[in-house]
Each structure stands twice: as structure tokens, then as C-alpha cells.
Tab-separated table of C-alpha atoms and ligand atoms in Angstrom:
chain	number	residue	atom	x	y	z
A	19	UNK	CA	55.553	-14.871	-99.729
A	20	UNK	CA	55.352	-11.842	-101.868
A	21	UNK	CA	52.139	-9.932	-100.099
A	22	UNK	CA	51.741	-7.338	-103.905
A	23	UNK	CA	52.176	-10.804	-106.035
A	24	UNK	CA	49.558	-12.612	-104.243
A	25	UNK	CA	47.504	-9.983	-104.239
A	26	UNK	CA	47.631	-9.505	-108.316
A	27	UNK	CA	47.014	-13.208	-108.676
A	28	UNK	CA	44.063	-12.712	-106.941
A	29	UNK	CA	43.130	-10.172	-109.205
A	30	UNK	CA	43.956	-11.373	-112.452
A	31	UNK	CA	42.252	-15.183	-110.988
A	32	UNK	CA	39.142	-13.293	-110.771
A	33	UNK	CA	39.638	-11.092	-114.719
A	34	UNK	CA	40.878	-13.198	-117.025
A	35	UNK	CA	42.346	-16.167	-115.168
A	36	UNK	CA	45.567	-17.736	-114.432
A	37	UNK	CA	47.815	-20.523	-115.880
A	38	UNK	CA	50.427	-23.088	-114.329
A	39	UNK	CA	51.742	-26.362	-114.259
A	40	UNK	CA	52.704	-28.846	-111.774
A	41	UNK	CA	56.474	-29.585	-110.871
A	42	UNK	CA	57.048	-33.302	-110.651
A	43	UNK	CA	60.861	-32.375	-110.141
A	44	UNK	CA	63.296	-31.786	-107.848
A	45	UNK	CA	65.244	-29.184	-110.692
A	46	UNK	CA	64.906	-25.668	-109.672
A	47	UNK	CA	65.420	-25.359	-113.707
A	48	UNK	CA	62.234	-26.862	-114.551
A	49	UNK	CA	60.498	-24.277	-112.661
A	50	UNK	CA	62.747	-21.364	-114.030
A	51	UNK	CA	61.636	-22.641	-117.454
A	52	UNK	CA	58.415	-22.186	-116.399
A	53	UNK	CA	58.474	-18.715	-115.164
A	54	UNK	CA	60.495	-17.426	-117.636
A	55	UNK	CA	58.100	-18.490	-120.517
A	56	UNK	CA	54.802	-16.480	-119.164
A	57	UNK	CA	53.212	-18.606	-116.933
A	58	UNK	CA	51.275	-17.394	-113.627
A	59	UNK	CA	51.579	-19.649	-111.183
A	60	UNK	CA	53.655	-23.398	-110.466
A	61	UNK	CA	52.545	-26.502	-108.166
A	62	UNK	CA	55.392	-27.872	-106.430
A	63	UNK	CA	53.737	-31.424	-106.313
A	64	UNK	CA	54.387	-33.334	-102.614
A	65	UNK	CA	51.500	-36.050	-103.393
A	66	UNK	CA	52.859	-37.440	-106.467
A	67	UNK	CA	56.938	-37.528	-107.576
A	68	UNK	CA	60.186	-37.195	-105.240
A	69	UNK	CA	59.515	-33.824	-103.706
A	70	UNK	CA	59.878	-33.005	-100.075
A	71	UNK	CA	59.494	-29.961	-98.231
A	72	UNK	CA	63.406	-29.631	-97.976
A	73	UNK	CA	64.042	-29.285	-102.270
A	74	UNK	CA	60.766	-27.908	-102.465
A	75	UNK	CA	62.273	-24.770	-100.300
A	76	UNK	CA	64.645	-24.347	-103.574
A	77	UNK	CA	61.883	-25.037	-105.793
A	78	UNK	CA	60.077	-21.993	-104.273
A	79	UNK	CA	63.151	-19.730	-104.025
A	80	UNK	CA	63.152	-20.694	-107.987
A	81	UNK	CA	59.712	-19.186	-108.543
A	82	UNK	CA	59.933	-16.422	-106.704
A	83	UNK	CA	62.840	-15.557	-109.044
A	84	UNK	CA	61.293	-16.337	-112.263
A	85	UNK	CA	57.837	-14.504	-111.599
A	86	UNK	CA	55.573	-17.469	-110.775
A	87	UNK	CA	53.779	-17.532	-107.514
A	88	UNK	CA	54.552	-21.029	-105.866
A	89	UNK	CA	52.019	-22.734	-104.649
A	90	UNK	CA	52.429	-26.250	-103.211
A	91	UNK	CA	50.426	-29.222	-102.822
A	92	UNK	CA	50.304	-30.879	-99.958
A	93	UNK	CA	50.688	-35.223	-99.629
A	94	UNK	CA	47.293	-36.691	-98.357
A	95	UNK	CA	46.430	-36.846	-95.411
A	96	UNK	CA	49.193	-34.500	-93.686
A	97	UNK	CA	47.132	-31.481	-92.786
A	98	UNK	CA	49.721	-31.261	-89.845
A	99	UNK	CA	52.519	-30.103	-92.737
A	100	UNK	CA	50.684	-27.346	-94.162
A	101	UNK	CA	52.043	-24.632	-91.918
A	102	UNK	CA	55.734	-26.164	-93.095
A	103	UNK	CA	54.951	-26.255	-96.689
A	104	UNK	CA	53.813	-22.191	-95.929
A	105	UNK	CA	56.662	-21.512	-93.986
A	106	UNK	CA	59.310	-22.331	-96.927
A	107	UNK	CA	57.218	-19.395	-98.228
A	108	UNK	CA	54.700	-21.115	-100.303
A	109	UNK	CA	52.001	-18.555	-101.373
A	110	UNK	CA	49.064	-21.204	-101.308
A	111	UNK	CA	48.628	-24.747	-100.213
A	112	UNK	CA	46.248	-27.154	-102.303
A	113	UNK	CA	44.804	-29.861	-100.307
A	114	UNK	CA	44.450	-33.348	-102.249
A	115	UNK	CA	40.997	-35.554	-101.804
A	116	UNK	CA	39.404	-33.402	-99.899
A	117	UNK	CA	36.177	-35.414	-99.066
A	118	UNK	CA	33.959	-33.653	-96.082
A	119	UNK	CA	33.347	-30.103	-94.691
A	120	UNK	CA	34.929	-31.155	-91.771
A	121	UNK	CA	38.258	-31.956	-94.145
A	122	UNK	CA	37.974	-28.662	-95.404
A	123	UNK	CA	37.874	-27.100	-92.500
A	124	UNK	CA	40.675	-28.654	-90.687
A	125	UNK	CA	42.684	-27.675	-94.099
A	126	UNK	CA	41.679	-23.831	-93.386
A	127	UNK	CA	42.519	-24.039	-89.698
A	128	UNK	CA	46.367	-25.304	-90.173
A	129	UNK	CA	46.883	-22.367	-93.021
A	130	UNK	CA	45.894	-19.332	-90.699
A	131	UNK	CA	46.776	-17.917	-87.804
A	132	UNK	CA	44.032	-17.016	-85.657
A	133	UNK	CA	41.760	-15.810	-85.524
A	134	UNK	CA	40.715	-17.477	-88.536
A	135	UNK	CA	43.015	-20.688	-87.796
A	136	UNK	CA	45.137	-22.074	-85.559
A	137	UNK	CA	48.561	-22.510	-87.677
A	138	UNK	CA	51.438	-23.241	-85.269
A	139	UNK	CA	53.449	-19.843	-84.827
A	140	UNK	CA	56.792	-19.852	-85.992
A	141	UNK	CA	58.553	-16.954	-87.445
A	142	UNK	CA	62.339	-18.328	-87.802
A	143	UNK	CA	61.544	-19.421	-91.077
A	144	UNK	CA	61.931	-18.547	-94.594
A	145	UNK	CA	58.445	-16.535	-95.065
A	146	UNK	CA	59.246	-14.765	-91.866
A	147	UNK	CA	62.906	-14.201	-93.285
A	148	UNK	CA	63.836	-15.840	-90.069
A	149	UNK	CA	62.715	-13.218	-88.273
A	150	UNK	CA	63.891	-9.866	-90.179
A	151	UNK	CA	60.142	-9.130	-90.992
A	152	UNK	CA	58.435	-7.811	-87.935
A	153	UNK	CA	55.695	-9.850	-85.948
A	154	UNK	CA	53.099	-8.066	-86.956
A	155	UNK	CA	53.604	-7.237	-90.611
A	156	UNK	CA	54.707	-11.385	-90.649
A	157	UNK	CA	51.221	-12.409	-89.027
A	158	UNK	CA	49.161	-10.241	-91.025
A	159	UNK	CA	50.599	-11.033	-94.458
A	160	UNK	CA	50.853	-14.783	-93.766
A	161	UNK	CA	47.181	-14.820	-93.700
A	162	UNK	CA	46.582	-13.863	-97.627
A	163	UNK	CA	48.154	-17.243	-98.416
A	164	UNK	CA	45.759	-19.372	-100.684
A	165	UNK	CA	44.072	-22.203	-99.634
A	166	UNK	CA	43.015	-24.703	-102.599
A	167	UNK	CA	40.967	-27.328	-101.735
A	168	UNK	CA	40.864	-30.392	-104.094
A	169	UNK	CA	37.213	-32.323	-104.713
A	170	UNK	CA	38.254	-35.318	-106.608
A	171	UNK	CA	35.882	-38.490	-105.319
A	172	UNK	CA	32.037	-39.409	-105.019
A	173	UNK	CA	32.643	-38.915	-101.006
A	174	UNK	CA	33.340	-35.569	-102.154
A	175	UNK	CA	30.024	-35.014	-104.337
A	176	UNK	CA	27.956	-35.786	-101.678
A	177	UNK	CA	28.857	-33.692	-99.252
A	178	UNK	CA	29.446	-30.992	-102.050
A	179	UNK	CA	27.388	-28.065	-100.566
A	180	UNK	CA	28.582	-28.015	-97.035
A	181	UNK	CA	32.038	-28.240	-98.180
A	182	UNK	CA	31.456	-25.132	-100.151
A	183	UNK	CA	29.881	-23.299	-97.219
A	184	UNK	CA	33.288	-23.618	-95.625
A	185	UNK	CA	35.010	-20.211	-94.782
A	186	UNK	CA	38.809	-19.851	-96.124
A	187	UNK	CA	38.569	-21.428	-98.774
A	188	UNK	CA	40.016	-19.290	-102.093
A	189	UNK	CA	39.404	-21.918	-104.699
A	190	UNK	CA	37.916	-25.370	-105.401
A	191	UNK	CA	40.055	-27.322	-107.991
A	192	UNK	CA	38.312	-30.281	-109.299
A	193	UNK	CA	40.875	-33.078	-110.194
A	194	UNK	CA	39.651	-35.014	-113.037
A	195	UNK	CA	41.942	-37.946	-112.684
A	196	UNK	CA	40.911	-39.148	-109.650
A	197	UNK	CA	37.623	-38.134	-110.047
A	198	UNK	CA	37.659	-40.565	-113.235
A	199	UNK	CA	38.591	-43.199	-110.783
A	200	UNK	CA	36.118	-42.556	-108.191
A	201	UNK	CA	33.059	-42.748	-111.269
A	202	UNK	CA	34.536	-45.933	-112.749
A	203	UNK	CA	36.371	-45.060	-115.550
A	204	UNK	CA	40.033	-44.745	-114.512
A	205	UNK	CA	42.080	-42.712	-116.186
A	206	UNK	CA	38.993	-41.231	-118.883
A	207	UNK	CA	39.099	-37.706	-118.024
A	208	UNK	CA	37.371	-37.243	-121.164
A	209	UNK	CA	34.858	-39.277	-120.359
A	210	UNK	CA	31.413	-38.100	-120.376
A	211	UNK	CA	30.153	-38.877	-116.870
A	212	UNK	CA	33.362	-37.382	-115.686
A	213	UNK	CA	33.137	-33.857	-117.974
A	214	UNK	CA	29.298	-33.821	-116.744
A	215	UNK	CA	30.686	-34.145	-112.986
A	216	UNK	CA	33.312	-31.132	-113.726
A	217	UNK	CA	30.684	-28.939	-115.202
A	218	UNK	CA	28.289	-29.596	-112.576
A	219	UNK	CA	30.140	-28.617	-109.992
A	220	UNK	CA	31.776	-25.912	-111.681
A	221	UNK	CA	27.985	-24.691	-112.027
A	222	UNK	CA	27.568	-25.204	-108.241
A	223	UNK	CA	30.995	-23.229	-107.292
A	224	UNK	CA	30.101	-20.241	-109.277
A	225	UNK	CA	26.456	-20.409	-108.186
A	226	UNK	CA	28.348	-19.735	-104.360
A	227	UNK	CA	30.904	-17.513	-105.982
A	228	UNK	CA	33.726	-19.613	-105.420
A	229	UNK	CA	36.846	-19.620	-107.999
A	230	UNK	CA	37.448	-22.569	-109.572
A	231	UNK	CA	39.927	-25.083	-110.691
A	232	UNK	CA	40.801	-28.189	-112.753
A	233	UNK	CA	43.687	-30.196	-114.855
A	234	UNK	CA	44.127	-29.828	-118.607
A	235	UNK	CA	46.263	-31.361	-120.763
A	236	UNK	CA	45.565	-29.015	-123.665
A	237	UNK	CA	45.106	-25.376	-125.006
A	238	UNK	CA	41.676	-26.673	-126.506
A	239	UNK	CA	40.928	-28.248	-123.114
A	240	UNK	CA	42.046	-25.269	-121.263
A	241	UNK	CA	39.585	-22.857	-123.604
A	242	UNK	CA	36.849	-24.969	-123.113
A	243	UNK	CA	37.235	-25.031	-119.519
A	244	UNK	CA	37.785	-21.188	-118.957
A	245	UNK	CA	34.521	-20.692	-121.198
A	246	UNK	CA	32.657	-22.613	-118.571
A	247	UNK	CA	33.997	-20.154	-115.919
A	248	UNK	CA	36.881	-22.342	-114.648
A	249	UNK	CA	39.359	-19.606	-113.716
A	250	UNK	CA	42.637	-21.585	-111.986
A	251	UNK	CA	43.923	-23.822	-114.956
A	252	UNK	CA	46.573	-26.183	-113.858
A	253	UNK	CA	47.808	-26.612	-117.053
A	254	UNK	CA	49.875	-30.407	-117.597
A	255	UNK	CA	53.338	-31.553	-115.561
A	256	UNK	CA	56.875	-30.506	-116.052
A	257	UNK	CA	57.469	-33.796	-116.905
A	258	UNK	CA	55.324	-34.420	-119.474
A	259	UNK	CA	55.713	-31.141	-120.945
A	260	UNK	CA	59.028	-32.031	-121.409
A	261	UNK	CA	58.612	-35.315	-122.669
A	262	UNK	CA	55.988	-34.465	-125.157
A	263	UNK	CA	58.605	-31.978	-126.890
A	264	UNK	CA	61.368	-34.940	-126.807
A	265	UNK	CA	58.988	-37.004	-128.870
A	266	UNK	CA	58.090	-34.275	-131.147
A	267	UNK	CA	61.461	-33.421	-132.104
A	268	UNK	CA	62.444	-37.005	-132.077
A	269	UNK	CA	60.010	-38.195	-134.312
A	270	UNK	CA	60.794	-35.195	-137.056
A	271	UNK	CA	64.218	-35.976	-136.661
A	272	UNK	CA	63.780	-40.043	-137.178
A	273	UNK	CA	60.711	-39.442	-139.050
B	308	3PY	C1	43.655	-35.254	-110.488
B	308	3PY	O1	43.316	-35.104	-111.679
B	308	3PY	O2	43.242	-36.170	-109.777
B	308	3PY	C2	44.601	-34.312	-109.886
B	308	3PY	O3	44.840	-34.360	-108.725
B	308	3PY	C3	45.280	-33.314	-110.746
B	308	3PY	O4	45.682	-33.796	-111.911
B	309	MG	MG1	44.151	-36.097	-107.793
């Protein structure tokens, strides 16, 4: 973890925003791509797709290389693996379905050392550059790492204030997918219950001064989301990306 790149992603999260997709693959290329055409920031995705801490380590390396600052998310429920995913040198973890204070919490304690967590210490790992960066310079900077926490169910509504009176946390990303699910309407991200739910607790984080987050799948969505203050835009999947310009150029080929 690059302590002067995570510190102007901070910055520019705050100014103007960031921009990044999610990896779905196990291709170091993929995220090259990524880096290489302007974008801030990649998610290494270990809740959805093939991806395990072990080719996520190359999918990191891959980032670092290319300019983006990896961040990865973590599967549910595995709290236990953040410190790994952080010591592969992940800059920030994001925490899936996130649905109590308590949750949160628990998130924010296995990201930092203490005295603000209680991370198990290990510096013969890739962050640590197995041990050529000195204790103290190691400790210190491993405690800038991002924690993302995602609010993405009713469970998670409900309990919406305390979770955001949590300390540690650097941003709330609000994932409209399963939030769709959790109001009904699977899949709908477009629905109107759900874009009411995103704006309202949007509203809420930046009422508390949090930084915010959500999924778009477009550069109108993505506008219309910054202009309500949403400042961490996770912008589509590798994948899809990809896909979508397949199809494009297939259909004016066939067309
Ligand atoms: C969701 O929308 O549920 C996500 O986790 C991100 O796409
Ligand atoms: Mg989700």
C-alpha cells in the first residue's frame, strides 16, 4: 500500500470524486486495462466471481502498476480475512451487507491495528514487503487503509444511524442491487422505491459527513449520482464492460 496514493485518493474523493470498476476476473490484464485508461480506483471482487486472495495478490500487484489504487471486497461474512485481503497490500477493504453497528464495528476492528483495532500483526507479508519496511513506519501506514462499508438491505435501514455513528469508517457505499432485492423488486435498480432509498440515505451520510458510495451502470447514472453528492462511483464490472463493447462491435459488423 502506497501511503502518498492513498492519501491523494482521499483528497480527490473529497474534490471532485473518484471512479472505478469492479474486477470479476482473475486477468491481471483486465485490471491493467483499467488503469491505463484513467480510472481511479479498481474492486478486486471476492463476493461475487472466481477470485481468491491468492490471484487477487497479482490482481493488486497489477494496479499498483497501472495507477489504480486496489481496493478489495471482502466475501460475506469473513470479517476474519480482512487483515489477509490488506496484507496482499490492498489499500481499502469494502465490507458486503453490512446490516448492524455492531457489523460495522467488528469490520473496523479487523482493518486496524490498535489502538483503533485489533488486526492480527503480521509483517512478513506483501504490504510489509516481508519485512524490508520497518515496524514502525509498517504499523503506522497500514492504518490509512480504507474501510468501505456496504448498506445494501432493510436490516440495514433500520439501524441506519448507529451504523453511521461508527468510528473508522471512510465511506458508506450503498449497493443498489441488493438493496432492490431487500425492497421487493429484484434486480430494478431503477426502480423508484429503490432510487428514493439511495437518495435518502445519501442525504443522511452527508448530513454526518460521511463520503459516499454506490453502483452505476452509466455515465448519465454516474452524473446524476455525483450531483446528489455521491462521491465513490463504482462504475460497472470488467466483465460487462467488456461484453457490452463485443456486442457493439458485433452488431455493426453483422448489422
Ligand atoms: C449491489 O448493488 O448490491 C452491490 O453490491 C454492488 O453492485
Ligand atoms: Mg451487493
Amino acid at each position: 500500500m502506497d501511503a502518498a496514493r492513498v492519501a491523494a485518493f482521499r483528497k480527490k474523493l473529497d474534490a471532485t470524486g473518484v471512479y472505478g470498476p469492479f474486477s470479476k476476473t482473475e486477468d491481471p490484464a483486465f485490471i491493467e486495462c483499467m488503469g491505463h485508461a484513467g480510472f481511479d480506483f479498481c474492486i478486486i471482487d471476492l463476493e461475487h466471481g472466481p477470485n481468491s486472495i491468492r490471484s487477487a495478490q497479482d490482481l493488486v500487484r497489477a494496479a499498483e502498476l497501472s495507477g489504480l489504487l486496489p481496493i478489495v471486497r471482502m466475501p460475506e461474512e469473513a470479517h476474519n480475512r480482512i487483515g489477509a485481503a490488506l496484507d496482499i497490500g490492498a489499500a481499502g477493504v469494502q465490507i458486503p451487507q453490512v446490516t448492524t453497528a455492531e457489523a460495522a464495528r467488528d469490520a473496523v476492528r479487523h482493518a486496524r491495528y490498535a489502538p483503533l483495532g485489533m488486526r492480527g500483526v503480521c509483517r512478513y507479508v506483501r504490504n510489509a514487503r516481508y519485512s524490508a519496511t520497518s515496524k514502525s513506519d509498517y504499523f503506522t501506514a497500514a492504518n490509512d487503509a480504507l474501510v468501505i462499508v456496504q448498506l445494501e438491505g432493510r436490516e440495514a435501514l433500520d439501524n441506519l444511524d448507529d451504523i453511521l455513528g461508527v468510528d473508522g469508517i471512510d465511506i458508506l457505499f450503498i449497493g443498489p442491487y441488493d438493496l432492490s432485492q431487500s425492497l421487493g423488486v429484484t434486480g430494478q435498480t431503477q426502480h423508484p422505491e429503490v432510487v428514493a432509498t439511495v437518495e435518502r440515505i445519501t442525504a443522511r451520510c452527508r448530513e454526518r459527513g460521511l463520503a459516499v458510495g454506490t453502483f452505476v451502470e452509466s455515465p448519465e447514472d454516474a452524473r446524476k449520482w455525483h450531483a446528489r453528492g455521491v462521491r465513490y462511483l463504482c462504475y460497472a464490472v470488467d466483465v460487462g464492460i467488456f461484453y457490452s463493447a463485443c456486442r457493439d462491435i458485433a452488431t455493426a459488423l453483422q448489422g
